[in-house]
RNA sequence: GGAGAGGUCGCAUAGUUGGUCUAGUGCGCUGCACUCGAAAUGCAGUAUACCGGCAACGGUAUCGAGGGUUCGAAUCCCUCCCUCUCCGCCA
């Protein structure tokens, strides 16, 4: 949620930047409602002050008939004004929540993801002496994926993953966990990236995979139409990322500055409806209704959050480099960063079968957009209270498996194991 | 899921014939005094949000959440959430 005070002071900018992100919001109407709301609020508070004064007059004695009559009138007036206020607020709050976070000035303006800007390229694309297969062909030939039975049991975009691919996936989680919980490794990554950030390790966490609606809405990530699954007859929505249940962990809490940054690395199964993607990425495990993901989430002060974002990106690149997967990094344009985000970076891994890079990681710079709604604050050393900042970023999803299968495939249809994963695979070099 | 007991200021607690209770006390924390320093002691302070104000400050709200009764609710009523104990069921 954006600060209404900020919107009052910067109405034109907010209108323009919202449009640059592809959101239709009527800031003029919002501000009219805001004015009306404040005027009603003032009226009500004055009436209540009169009521409080009247009660104080009685000092525990029985009220006179006149006082009772006065009180009754005040009561009725307050009730009437409150109904008017509610009517205004019912329009005001949904409108305010619709206003997207403001992209930083450095974010490239664009209307589609085609206008994302490549900022780095890493690694050599593999050259095969044969026609490379796509990951689904490799995995299905090995008996690692059963899409048909997945569809029989749960429908399209659900699969059974089996055998060595399961072990490889778990190796990925364990490898990333070891990186993220090692202060030594984090220090190395920060230094290589030239960042002056805390090297405090991440805390592993297994969060709930579902959240109440009000909580989910506070994260700004509830997407009813296209993405999020609702549990019938319950006030519960399934998470589409561990971020959705880790970010609100300090809902309604005030953290101590001394405890920051707080970094979590969390694993959950994620659920996405993927409405509107019919026919896209139907092969294999690239786009599923249910997938597994390891997510990084940081809570910081305002002045350290931007570097924290860059740090998370550096970690993403480090992890991908360690796997030996060629990738490039995109600075996402205004249309692609998402409503709660002020800036976003994607890491995309090279897929030989598609002869292109595909998204494996996202890093979101959010600022205080989530914490304002979640009421997650920091008490500074001096005693003042302000909003905390959040950052989230993918550590690994299942998608790097797609990259491994395709980039490490052999002419025989086998898959070599990236060196860093071998310790987690019983030392095996080829699957 | 069933029965019972509870949810009060960072923590622990007081507070049910409704009124001077946003709320007492202890601990913790902050400042000051005392001290060479510390402890102990004494004094003062110690929530958050919104609205108005340049500010000082003022107002309003919040005793799990929401609604109701009343001139007036932490205190009464209803719904929901959570915790604990017992039973049932299960990983």
Coordinates of C-alpha atoms (C1' of nucleotides) in Angstrom, one line a residue:
Chain A
X1 CA 0.0 0.0 0.0
X2 CA 1.2 3.5 -0.8
X3 CA 1.3 6.3 1.7
X4 CA -1.8 8.4 1.2
X5 CA 0.2 11.4 2.3
X6 CA 2.6 10.8 -0.5
X7 CA -0.2 10.5 -3.0
X8 CA -1.6 13.8 -1.7
X9 CA 1.7 15.5 -2.2
X10 CA 2.6 13.9 -5.6
X11 CA -0.7 13.2 -7.3
X12 CA 0.5 13.8 -10.8
X13 CA 3.6 11.6 -10.4
X14 CA 1.5 8.8 -8.9
X15 CA -1.0 9.0 -11.8
X16 CA 1.8 8.9 -14.4
X17 CA 3.9 6.2 -12.8
X18 CA 0.9 4.0 -12.2
X19 CA 0.1 4.2 -15.9
X20 CA 3.7 3.4 -16.8
X21 CA 3.2 0.2 -14.9
X22 CA 0.1 -0.5 -16.8
X23 CA -2.4 0.2 -14.0
X24 CA -5.5 2.2 -14.4
X25 CA -6.1 4.2 -11.3
X26 CA -8.0 7.4 -10.8
X27 CA -5.9 9.4 -8.4
X28 CA -8.3 12.4 -8.6
X29 CA -11.2 10.3 -7.4
X30 CA -9.0 8.8 -4.7
X31 CA -8.1 12.2 -3.4
X32 CA -11.7 13.4 -3.4
X33 CA -12.6 10.4 -1.3
X34 CA -9.7 11.2 0.9
X35 CA -10.9 14.7 1.5
X36 CA -14.4 13.5 2.2
X37 CA -13.2 10.8 4.5
X38 CA -11.1 13.2 6.6
X39 CA -13.9 15.7 6.9
X40 CA -16.3 13.0 8.1
X41 CA -13.7 11.7 10.5
X42 CA -13.2 15.2 12.0
X43 CA -17.0 15.6 12.5
X44 CA -17.2 12.2 14.2
X45 CA -14.3 12.9 16.5
X46 CA -15.7 16.2 17.5
X47 CA -19.0 14.6 18.4
X48 CA -17.2 11.9 20.3
X49 CA -15.2 14.5 22.2
X50 CA -18.5 16.1 23.2
X51 CA -19.9 12.8 24.4
X52 CA -16.7 12.1 26.4
X53 CA -17.0 15.5 28.0
X54 CA -20.6 14.9 28.9
X55 CA -19.8 11.6 30.5
X56 CA -17.0 13.2 32.5
X57 CA -19.5 15.8 33.8
X58 CA -21.4 13.1 35.5
X59 CA -18.5 11.9 37.5
X60 CA -20.1 8.7 38.5
X61 CA -23.3 10.3 39.6
X62 CA -26.6 9.5 38.0
X63 CA -27.2 11.6 34.9
X64 CA -30.0 14.1 34.9
X65 CA -32.8 13.6 32.4
X66 CA -31.3 16.5 30.4
X67 CA -28.0 14.8 30.2
X68 CA -29.5 11.6 29.1
X69 CA -31.4 13.4 26.4
X70 CA -28.2 15.2 25.3
X71 CA -26.4 11.9 25.2
X72 CA -29.1 10.3 23.1
X73 CA -28.9 13.1 20.6
X74 CA -25.1 12.8 20.4
X75 CA -25.4 9.0 20.0
X76 CA -27.8 9.4 17.1
X77 CA -25.7 12.0 15.4
X78 CA -22.5 9.9 15.7
X79 CA -24.3 6.9 14.3
X80 CA -25.5 8.8 11.3
X81 CA -22.1 10.3 10.6
X82 CA -20.5 6.8 11.0
X83 CA -22.7 5.4 8.4
X84 CA -21.6 8.1 6.0
X85 CA -18.0 7.5 6.9
X86 CA -18.3 3.8 6.2
X87 CA -19.8 4.5 2.8
X88 CA -16.8 6.7 1.9
X89 CA -14.3 4.3 3.3
X90 CA -15.8 1.3 1.5
X91 CA -14.8 3.2 -1.7
X92 CA -11.6 4.8 -0.4
X93 CA -9.6 1.8 0.8
X94 CA -10.1 -0.5 -2.2
X95 CA -9.0 2.4 -4.4
X96 CA -5.9 3.1 -2.3
X97 CA -4.9 -0.6 -2.3
X98 CA -5.1 -0.6 -6.1
X99 CA -2.5 2.1 -6.5
X100 CA 0.7 0.3 -7.4
X101 CA 4.1 0.9 -5.8
X102 CA 6.1 3.6 -7.6
X103 CA 8.9 2.3 -9.8
X104 CA 12.3 3.9 -9.0
X105 CA 13.4 6.5 -11.6
X106 CA 16.0 4.1 -12.8
X107 CA 13.5 1.4 -13.9
X108 CA 13.2 1.4 -17.6
X109 CA 9.7 2.4 -18.8
X110 CA 8.1 -0.2 -21.0
X111 CA 4.7 -1.6 -21.8
X112 CA 5.6 -5.3 -22.2
X113 CA 8.3 -7.6 -20.9
X114 CA 10.1 -7.2 -24.3
X115 CA 11.3 -3.9 -23.0
X116 CA 13.2 -5.4 -20.1
X117 CA 16.9 -4.4 -20.4
X118 CA 19.7 -6.9 -20.3
X119 CA 22.4 -5.7 -17.9
X120 CA 24.7 -8.7 -17.6
X121 CA 25.5 -11.9 -19.5
X122 CA 27.5 -14.8 -17.9
X123 CA 28.8 -18.1 -19.1
X124 CA 29.4 -19.9 -22.4
X125 CA 26.5 -21.5 -24.1
X126 CA 27.1 -25.3 -24.6
X127 CA 27.8 -26.7 -28.0
X128 CA 26.5 -30.1 -28.8
X129 CA 27.7 -32.5 -31.5
X130 CA 24.1 -33.6 -31.7
X131 CA 20.6 -32.1 -31.6
X132 CA 19.9 -31.3 -28.0
X133 CA 16.7 -32.6 -26.5
X134 CA 14.4 -30.5 -24.4
X135 CA 14.2 -31.3 -20.7
X136 CA 10.8 -33.0 -20.9
X137 CA 12.1 -35.5 -23.5
X138 CA 15.1 -36.3 -21.4
X139 CA 13.2 -36.6 -18.2
X140 CA 10.4 -38.7 -19.7
X141 CA 12.8 -41.1 -21.4
X142 CA 14.5 -41.6 -18.1
X143 CA 11.2 -42.2 -16.3
X144 CA 11.7 -39.1 -14.2
X145 CA 8.4 -37.4 -15.2
X146 CA 4.9 -38.8 -15.7
X147 CA 2.7 -36.0 -17.0
X148 CA -0.1 -38.2 -18.2
X149 CA -0.8 -39.8 -14.8
X150 CA -0.3 -36.4 -13.3
X151 CA -3.1 -35.1 -15.5
X152 CA -5.3 -38.2 -14.8
X153 CA -5.1 -37.5 -11.1
X154 CA -5.0 -33.7 -10.8
X155 CA -5.4 -32.3 -14.3
X156 CA -3.1 -30.6 -16.7
X157 CA 0.0 -28.8 -15.3
X158 CA 0.4 -31.4 -12.5
X159 CA 3.1 -34.1 -12.8
X160 CA 4.7 -36.9 -11.0
X161 CA 8.4 -36.3 -10.5
X162 CA 10.4 -39.5 -9.8
X163 CA 13.7 -41.2 -9.4
X164 CA 17.0 -39.3 -9.8
X165 CA 15.3 -36.1 -10.7
X166 CA 13.8 -36.0 -7.2
X167 CA 17.2 -36.6 -5.7
X168 CA 18.7 -33.9 -8.0
X169 CA 16.0 -31.5 -6.9
X170 CA 16.7 -32.1 -3.2
X171 CA 20.4 -31.7 -3.9
X172 CA 19.5 -28.2 -5.2
X173 CA 17.8 -27.3 -1.9
X174 CA 20.6 -28.6 0.2
X175 CA 23.2 -26.8 -1.8
X176 CA 21.5 -23.5 -1.6
X177 CA 20.8 -23.9 2.1
X178 CA 24.5 -24.5 2.7
X179 CA 25.4 -21.3 0.7
X180 CA 22.8 -19.2 2.5
X181 CA 23.6 -20.3 6.0
X182 CA 27.4 -19.8 5.6
X183 CA 28.6 -16.3 6.7
X184 CA 31.9 -17.0 5.0
X185 CA 30.3 -17.6 1.6
X186 CA 28.0 -14.6 2.0
X187 CA 31.0 -12.4 2.8
X188 CA 32.7 -13.7 -0.4
X189 CA 29.6 -12.9 -2.5
X190 CA 29.2 -9.4 -1.0
X191 CA 32.9 -8.6 -1.6
X192 CA 32.8 -9.8 -5.1
X193 CA 29.8 -7.7 -5.8
X194 CA 31.4 -4.6 -4.1
X195 CA 28.6 -4.3 -1.6
X196 CA 28.8 -3.0 1.9
X197 CA 26.1 -5.2 3.4
X198 CA 25.7 -7.2 6.5
X199 CA 26.8 -10.8 6.0
X200 CA 24.4 -12.2 8.6
X201 CA 23.4 -15.7 7.5
X202 CA 19.9 -16.6 6.4
X203 CA 17.7 -18.5 8.8
X204 CA 16.1 -21.6 7.3
X205 CA 12.4 -21.6 7.6
X206 CA 9.4 -23.9 6.6
X207 CA 6.5 -21.5 6.7
X208 CA 2.8 -22.3 6.3
X209 CA 1.8 -22.8 2.7
X210 CA -1.5 -21.0 3.1
X211 CA -2.6 -17.6 4.6
X212 CA -5.8 -16.0 5.7
X213 CA -7.2 -13.5 3.1
X214 CA -6.5 -10.4 5.1
X215 CA -2.9 -11.4 5.5
X216 CA -2.5 -12.3 1.9
X217 CA -3.9 -9.0 0.8
X218 CA -1.5 -7.1 3.1
X219 CA 1.4 -8.6 1.1
X220 CA -0.1 -7.1 -2.0
X221 CA 0.3 -10.5 -3.7
X222 CA -3.2 -11.8 -3.7
X223 CA -4.1 -12.3 -7.3
X224 CA -7.6 -13.7 -7.4
X225 CA -8.2 -13.7 -11.1
X226 CA -5.1 -15.3 -12.5
X227 CA -2.9 -16.8 -9.9
X228 CA -4.1 -17.7 -6.4
X229 CA -6.0 -20.8 -5.3
X230 CA -8.7 -20.4 -2.6
X231 CA -9.5 -23.2 -0.3
X232 CA -13.3 -23.7 -0.4
X233 CA -15.3 -23.0 2.7
X234 CA -12.2 -21.7 4.5
X235 CA -10.7 -18.2 4.9
X236 CA -7.5 -19.5 3.3
X237 CA -5.6 -19.0 0.1
X238 CA -2.7 -21.3 -1.0
X239 CA 0.6 -19.5 -1.3
X240 CA 2.1 -19.0 -4.7
X241 CA 5.5 -18.6 -3.2
X242 CA 7.0 -18.9 0.3
X243 CA 7.3 -15.1 0.2
X244 CA 3.5 -14.9 0.7
X245 CA 3.7 -16.5 4.1
X246 CA 7.2 -15.3 5.2
X247 CA 6.8 -11.6 4.4
X248 CA 3.8 -11.2 6.8
X249 CA 5.6 -13.1 9.6
X250 CA 6.0 -9.8 11.6
X251 CA 2.5 -8.6 10.8
X252 CA 1.5 -5.9 13.3
X253 CA 4.9 -6.1 15.1
X254 CA 7.7 -3.6 15.9
X255 CA 11.2 -5.0 15.3
X256 CA 14.3 -3.7 17.0
X257 CA 16.8 -2.1 14.8
X258 CA 19.6 -4.1 16.5
X259 CA 18.0 -7.3 15.1
X260 CA 18.1 -6.2 11.5
X261 CA 18.7 -7.4 8.9
X262 CA 16.6 -10.5 9.4
X263 CA 17.0 -12.9 6.6
X264 CA 15.0 -16.1 5.9
X265 CA 15.5 -18.8 3.4
X266 CA 12.2 -20.7 3.1
X267 CA 11.0 -23.7 1.3
X268 CA 7.4 -24.4 0.3
X269 CA 5.4 -26.0 -2.4
X270 CA 3.8 -23.2 -4.3
X271 CA 0.5 -23.2 -6.1
X272 CA -0.5 -21.1 -9.1
X273 CA -3.6 -21.2 -11.3
X274 CA -1.7 -19.9 -14.3
X275 CA -4.9 -18.6 -15.8
X276 CA -4.3 -17.1 -19.2
X277 CA -1.3 -19.2 -20.0
X278 CA -3.1 -21.9 -21.9
X279 CA -0.8 -23.5 -24.4
X280 CA 2.3 -21.9 -23.0
X281 CA 5.1 -24.0 -21.7
X282 CA 3.1 -27.1 -21.6
X283 CA 6.1 -29.4 -21.7
X284 CA 7.7 -30.8 -18.6
X285 CA 8.1 -28.9 -15.3
X286 CA 8.7 -25.4 -16.6
X287 CA 5.2 -24.1 -15.7
X288 CA 3.1 -26.1 -13.3
X289 CA 0.1 -25.5 -11.0
X290 CA 2.2 -27.0 -8.2
X291 CA 6.0 -26.6 -7.8
X292 CA 8.6 -26.3 -5.2
X293 CA 10.7 -23.3 -4.5
X294 CA 13.3 -22.0 -2.1
X295 CA 12.8 -18.3 -1.4
X296 CA 14.9 -15.6 0.2
X297 CA 13.2 -12.9 2.3
X298 CA 14.9 -9.9 4.0
X299 CA 13.7 -7.4 6.6
X300 CA 15.8 -4.3 6.8
X301 CA 15.8 -0.6 7.6
X302 CA 14.9 1.9 4.9
X303 CA 18.5 2.9 4.1
X304 CA 19.9 -0.6 3.7
X305 CA 17.1 -2.1 1.6
X306 CA 18.4 -1.1 -1.8
X307 CA 21.8 -2.7 -1.2
X308 CA 20.0 -5.7 0.2
X309 CA 18.2 -6.1 -3.1
X310 CA 21.5 -5.9 -5.0
X311 CA 22.9 -8.5 -2.6
X312 CA 20.1 -10.9 -3.2
X313 CA 20.7 -10.6 -6.9
X314 CA 24.4 -11.2 -6.4
X315 CA 23.5 -14.4 -4.4
X316 CA 21.2 -15.5 -7.3
X317 CA 24.0 -15.0 -9.8
X318 CA 26.5 -16.8 -7.5
X319 CA 24.1 -19.8 -7.1
X320 CA 23.6 -20.0 -10.9
X321 CA 27.3 -19.7 -11.6
X322 CA 28.0 -22.5 -9.2
X323 CA 25.7 -24.7 -11.2
X324 CA 27.6 -23.7 -14.3
X325 CA 24.5 -22.5 -16.1
X326 CA 24.8 -19.7 -18.7
X327 CA 22.5 -16.9 -17.8
X328 CA 21.8 -13.2 -18.3
X329 CA 20.3 -10.6 -16.0
X330 CA 17.4 -8.4 -16.9
X331 CA 16.4 -5.1 -15.4
X332 CA 12.7 -5.4 -15.6
X333 CA 10.7 -2.6 -17.1
X334 CA 7.8 -0.8 -15.5
X335 CA 5.2 -3.1 -17.0
X336 CA 6.9 -6.3 -15.7
X337 CA 7.9 -5.6 -12.1
X338 CA 4.5 -6.2 -10.5
X339 CA 2.2 -4.0 -8.4
X340 CA 4.0 -4.1 -5.0
X341 CA 7.5 -3.7 -6.5
X342 CA 9.5 -0.6 -7.0
X343 CA 12.2 -2.4 -9.1
X344 CA 12.8 -5.9 -10.2
X345 CA 15.5 -8.1 -11.6
X346 CA 15.2 -11.4 -13.4
X347 CA 17.9 -14.0 -13.9
X348 CA 17.2 -16.1 -17.0
X349 CA 19.1 -19.3 -17.7
X350 CA 20.0 -20.5 -21.2
X351 CA 17.8 -23.3 -22.6
X352 CA 19.4 -24.9 -25.6
X353 CA 16.2 -26.5 -26.7
X354 CA 14.5 -23.1 -27.0
X355 CA 17.6 -21.3 -28.1
X356 CA 16.8 -18.6 -25.6
X357 CA 17.1 -17.5 -22.0
X358 CA 14.2 -18.3 -19.7
X359 CA 13.4 -16.9 -16.3
X360 CA 14.6 -18.9 -13.3
X361 CA 14.9 -16.2 -10.7
X362 CA 13.2 -13.0 -9.7
X363 CA 14.3 -10.4 -7.2
X364 CA 11.8 -7.8 -6.0
X365 CA 12.7 -4.5 -4.4
X366 CA 9.6 -3.5 -2.5
X367 CA 10.6 -0.8 0.0
X368 CA 7.8 -0.1 2.5
X369 CA 4.8 -0.9 0.2
X370 CA 4.1 -4.2 2.0
X371 CA 5.1 -3.2 5.5
X372 CA 2.7 -0.3 5.4
X373 CA -0.2 -2.7 5.0
X374 CA 1.4 -5.3 7.2
X375 CA 2.2 -2.8 10.0
X376 CA 5.7 -4.2 10.3
X377 CA 7.9 -1.5 11.8
X378 CA 11.3 -0.9 13.3
X379 CA 12.1 0.9 16.5
X380 CA 15.3 2.8 15.7
X381 CA 18.1 3.3 18.2
X382 CA 16.8 6.7 19.0
X383 CA 13.4 5.3 19.9
X384 CA 11.5 6.5 16.8
X385 CA 9.3 4.0 15.0
X386 CA 9.3 3.7 11.2
X387 CA 8.3 1.2 8.6
X388 CA 10.6 -1.7 7.9
X389 CA 11.5 -2.6 4.3
X390 CA 11.1 -6.0 2.7
X391 CA 13.0 -7.7 -0.2
X392 CA 12.3 -11.0 -1.7
X393 CA 14.1 -13.1 -4.2
X394 CA 14.2 -16.7 -5.5
X395 CA 17.0 -18.8 -4.3
X396 CA 16.1 -21.8 -6.5
X397 CA 12.9 -23.0 -7.9
X398 CA 12.5 -26.3 -9.9
X399 CA 13.3 -24.3 -13.0
X400 CA 17.1 -24.6 -12.7
X401 CA 16.5 -28.3 -13.1
X402 CA 15.3 -27.6 -16.5
X403 CA 18.5 -25.7 -17.2
X404 CA 20.6 -28.6 -15.7
X405 CA 18.9 -31.3 -17.8
X406 CA 19.3 -29.3 -21.0
X407 CA 22.8 -27.9 -20.6
X408 CA 24.3 -31.0 -19.0
X409 CA 22.8 -33.6 -21.4
X410 CA 25.0 -36.1 -23.2
X411 CA 24.7 -37.7 -26.6
X412 CA 23.6 -40.9 -24.9
X413 CA 20.6 -39.1 -23.3
X414 CA 22.2 -39.0 -19.9
X415 CA 22.6 -36.0 -17.6
X416 CA 25.9 -35.0 -16.0
X417 CA 25.7 -33.7 -12.4
X418 CA 27.0 -30.2 -11.8
X419 CA 30.1 -30.5 -9.7
X420 CA 28.7 -28.6 -6.7
X421 CA 25.7 -30.9 -6.5
X422 CA 27.7 -34.2 -6.5
X423 CA 28.4 -34.2 -2.7
X424 CA 24.6 -34.2 -2.3
X425 CA 24.1 -37.0 -4.9
X426 CA 26.3 -39.6 -3.2
X427 CA 29.2 -38.5 -5.4
X428 CA 27.5 -39.5 -8.7
X429 CA 28.7 -37.7 -11.8
X430 CA 26.2 -38.9 -14.3
X431 CA 22.5 -39.8 -14.1
Chain B
rG1 C1' -15.0 -32.4 16.1
rG2 C1' -17.1 -32.6 21.7
rA3 C1' -16.7 -30.6 27.0
rG4 C1' -14.5 -27.0 30.2
rA5 C1' -11.1 -22.7 31.4
rG6 C1' -9.0 -18.4 29.6
rG7 C1' -7.2 -14.0 26.2
rU8 C1' -5.8 -6.6 30.0
rC9 C1' 0.0 -1.6 28.4
rG10 C1' 7.5 -5.1 26.4
rC11 C1' 6.8 -9.3 30.4
rA12 C1' 3.9 -10.6 34.9
rU13 C1' -0.5 -9.3 37.1
rA14 C1' -5.1 -6.0 39.4
rG15 C1' -9.6 -4.8 37.7
rU16 C1' -17.4 -8.4 36.7
rU17 C1' -23.9 -5.1 41.4
rG18 C1' -21.3 -0.8 33.9
rG19 C1' -19.5 5.6 35.2
rU20 C1' -13.7 9.4 38.2
rC21 C1' -10.1 2.8 33.9
rU22 C1' -6.2 3.8 28.6
rA23 C1' -6.5 1.4 32.7
rG24 C1' -3.4 0.3 39.1
rU25 C1' 0.9 -2.6 40.8
rG26 C1' 5.6 -5.3 40.1
rC27 C1' 9.6 -6.3 36.6
rG28 C1' 12.0 -4.4 32.4
rC29 C1' 13.6 0.0 29.9
rU30 C1' 15.0 5.6 29.6
rG31 C1' 16.4 10.1 32.1
rC32 C1' 17.8 12.7 36.5
rA33 C1' 19.5 12.8 41.8
rC34 C1' 22.9 10.4 45.2
rU35 C1' 28.2 8.0 44.2
rC36 C1' 35.2 8.4 42.6
rG37 C1' 32.4 4.6 39.9
rA38 C1' 28.8 0.8 40.5
rA39 C1' 25.0 -1.5 43.3
rA40 C1' 21.1 -0.1 46.3
rU41 C1' 17.7 3.9 46.9
rG42 C1' 14.7 8.1 45.4
rC43 C1' 12.2 11.1 41.6
rA44 C1' 10.3 11.5 36.7
rG45 C1' 9.2 9.2 32.2
rU46 C1' 8.0 4.7 29.4
rA47 C1' 2.3 2.2 23.7
rU48 C1' 0.4 2.4 18.7
rA49 C1' -2.5 4.5 14.9
rC50 C1' -5.3 8.2 12.6
rC51 C1' -7.0 13.6 12.3
rG52 C1' -5.7 18.9 12.9
rG53 C1' -1.3 22.0 13.7
rC54 C1' 5.1 24.9 11.0
rA55 C1' 5.6 23.4 16.0
rA56 C1' 4.5 23.2 21.0
rC57 C1' 0.4 20.7 21.4
rG58 C1' -4.8 19.2 21.0
rG59 C1' -8.5 15.5 19.6
rU60 C1' -10.1 10.5 18.5
rA61 C1' -9.5 5.3 18.7
rU62 C1' -7.5 0.8 20.6
rC63 C1' -8.3 -4.0 27.4
rG64 C1' -8.0 -11.0 21.2
rA65 C1' -11.2 -9.3 16.5
rG66 C1' -16.0 -7.7 14.9
rG67 C1' -21.0 -6.5 16.1
rG68 C1' -24.9 -5.2 19.8
rU69 C1' -27.3 -3.1 24.5
rU70 C1' -26.6 1.8 27.2
rC71 C1' -26.6 8.7 28.3
rG72 C1' -21.9 5.8 29.4
rA73 C1' -18.6 -0.9 28.5
rA74 C1' -12.1 -3.8 29.9
rU75 C1' -16.7 -4.8 32.7
rC76 C1' -23.4 -7.0 30.0
rC77 C1' -25.1 -9.8 25.2
rC78 C1' -24.0 -12.2 20.2
rU79 C1' -20.5 -14.0 16.4
rC80 C1' -15.6 -15.3 15.2
rC81 C1' -10.3 -16.1 16.2
rC82 C1' -6.5 -17.9 19.4
rU83 C1' -4.4 -20.4 23.8
rC84 C1' -4.7 -24.1 27.8
rU85 C1' -6.9 -28.9 30.1
rC86 C1' -9.7 -33.4 29.1
rC87 C1' -12.1 -36.6 25.3
rG88 C1' -12.3 -38.2 20.2
rC89 C1' -9.4 -38.7 15.7
rC90 C1' -4.9 -38.8 13.5
rA91 C1' 1.4 -38.1 10.9

